[in-house]
Each structure stands twice: as C-alpha cells, then as structure tokens.
Amino acid sequence: MYTLIAHHRVKDFQVWRQAAAEGIEREKRTGERGILEAEFYQSIDGETAIFLLTFRDLKSAQAHQARLNAEESKRNLERIGVIFPVTVLIAEAR
C-alpha cells in the first residue's frame, strides 16, 4: 500500500475539512481512484491541515498527486480555503 501525505495552510480548518472529506468519500464510494482510507489532522496552532490518503497501488497515488497539482484543482482548493503551497509526499508501507 501507498500513502499520500500532504500538508498546507488553511483559512478555516473546519470548512476545508468538511469539503475535503466529502470529496474523498465520493471518490472512495466510486472506487475509481483507488483510495482505501483517508485521515485528516490539524496542527496544534490551527493553521495547517494534514491529510493522509492510502491507496492500493503507486499509480493511483501518483495520479492523485498529479490532480492536486492541476490548475483546475488549485482553483477548487483555493475556494475551500487552501493556502498554497501544498507539500505532497508518497510513502510505501514496508
């Protein structure tokens, strides 16, 4: 399994969390993007959102990373309060 780990600042964590969770749940239900699990965290200072998405394969994780970097995604992320840059790392369970 592969985990995509991302973090970025947000204007309002609760607004971002709700929108992000709804989008991820929609993707999990369809099964088309390979997301198995999602976890959301907030930094202690409240300014940073951290999320972990677990994928069944590397190709799915990389595709999600590419979508996060697409211009359309950036506009959508800004609408839900994401403050760029977004830092993304993909890790493999061993």
Short mmCIF file of C-alpha atoms in Angstrom, two decimals:
data_model
loop_
_atom_site.label_atom_id
_atom_site.label_comp_id
_atom_site.label_asym_id
_atom_site.label_seq_id
_atom_site.Cartn_x
_atom_site.Cartn_y
_atom_site.Cartn_z
CA MET A 1 0.00 0.00 0.00
CA TYR A 2 0.98 3.59 -0.61
CA THR A 3 0.15 6.66 1.43
CA LEU A 4 -0.04 10.17 0.05
CA ILE A 5 0.83 12.65 2.80
CA ALA A 6 0.02 16.29 2.18
CA HIS A 7 0.05 19.45 4.24
CA HIS A 8 -0.81 23.05 3.64
CA ARG A 9 -2.12 26.09 5.47
CA VAL A 10 -5.87 26.74 5.52
CA LYS A 11 -8.05 29.77 6.18
CA ASP A 12 -10.61 27.76 8.17
CA PHE A 13 -9.85 24.15 9.07
CA GLN A 14 -13.48 23.10 9.59
CA VAL A 15 -14.58 24.46 6.21
CA TRP A 16 -11.65 22.76 4.49
CA ARG A 17 -12.15 19.51 6.44
CA GLN A 18 -15.81 19.20 5.51
CA ALA A 19 -15.22 19.89 1.81
CA ALA A 20 -12.17 17.60 1.64
CA ALA A 21 -13.90 14.75 3.46
CA GLU A 22 -16.96 14.95 1.21
CA GLY A 23 -14.79 14.85 -1.91
CA ILE A 24 -12.72 11.92 -0.65
CA GLU A 25 -15.80 9.96 0.44
CA ARG A 26 -17.32 10.47 -3.00
CA GLU A 27 -14.13 9.12 -4.59
CA LYS A 28 -13.99 6.17 -2.16
CA ARG A 29 -17.61 5.19 -2.96
CA THR A 30 -16.96 5.06 -6.69
CA GLY A 31 -13.72 3.13 -6.15
CA GLU A 32 -12.33 4.51 -9.37
CA ARG A 33 -9.40 6.38 -7.86
CA GLY A 34 -8.06 3.64 -5.62
CA ILE A 35 -8.45 5.42 -2.27
CA LEU A 36 -8.73 2.93 0.58
CA GLU A 37 -8.55 5.19 3.65
CA ALA A 38 -8.38 8.87 4.48
CA GLU A 39 -7.24 10.61 7.66
CA PHE A 40 -7.36 14.34 8.42
CA TYR A 41 -5.34 16.23 11.01
CA GLN A 42 -4.98 19.80 12.20
CA SER A 43 -1.78 21.28 13.55
CA ILE A 44 -1.82 22.43 17.15
CA ASP A 45 -1.65 26.08 16.04
CA GLY A 46 -4.75 25.50 13.88
CA GLU A 47 -3.20 26.90 10.72
CA THR A 48 -2.10 23.73 8.95
CA ALA A 49 -4.13 20.86 7.56
CA ILE A 50 -2.50 17.46 7.10
CA PHE A 51 -4.14 14.58 5.30
CA LEU A 52 -3.14 11.02 4.60
CA LEU A 53 -4.71 9.04 1.78
CA THR A 54 -3.97 5.34 1.49
CA PHE A 55 -4.02 3.80 -1.99
CA ARG A 56 -3.85 0.22 -3.15
CA ASP A 57 -1.16 0.99 -5.74
CA LEU A 58 1.51 3.54 -6.59
CA LYS A 59 -0.10 4.52 -9.89
CA SER A 60 -3.29 5.65 -8.09
CA ALA A 61 -1.31 7.67 -5.52
CA GLN A 62 0.73 9.36 -8.24
CA ALA A 63 -2.43 10.14 -10.24
CA HIS A 64 -3.94 11.82 -7.17
CA GLN A 65 -0.76 13.82 -6.65
CA ALA A 66 -0.93 14.99 -10.28
CA ARG A 67 -4.58 16.02 -9.82
CA LEU A 68 -3.61 18.11 -6.78
CA ASN A 69 -1.15 20.00 -8.98
CA ALA A 70 -3.59 20.60 -11.86
CA GLU A 71 -4.74 24.20 -12.36
CA GLU A 72 -8.43 23.30 -12.03
CA SER A 73 -7.75 21.55 -8.72
CA LYS A 74 -5.78 24.55 -7.48
CA ARG A 75 -8.77 26.83 -8.14
CA ASN A 76 -11.08 24.40 -6.31
CA LEU A 77 -8.68 24.10 -3.38
CA GLU A 78 -8.43 27.88 -3.10
CA ARG A 79 -12.25 28.07 -2.93
CA ILE A 80 -12.25 25.81 0.14
CA GLY A 81 -9.54 27.85 1.86
CA VAL A 82 -6.27 26.15 0.94
CA ILE A 83 -3.27 28.48 1.12
CA PHE A 84 -0.51 27.40 -1.25
CA PRO A 85 1.98 25.82 -1.46
CA VAL A 86 0.77 22.27 -0.87
CA THR A 87 3.53 19.84 0.08
CA VAL A 88 2.94 16.24 -1.05
CA LEU A 89 4.92 13.09 -0.34
CA ILE A 90 4.13 9.49 -1.28
CA ALA A 91 5.36 6.77 1.06
CA GLU A 92 5.30 2.98 0.74
CA ALA A 93 4.29 0.71 3.62
CA ARG A 94 7.10 -1.76 4.40
#
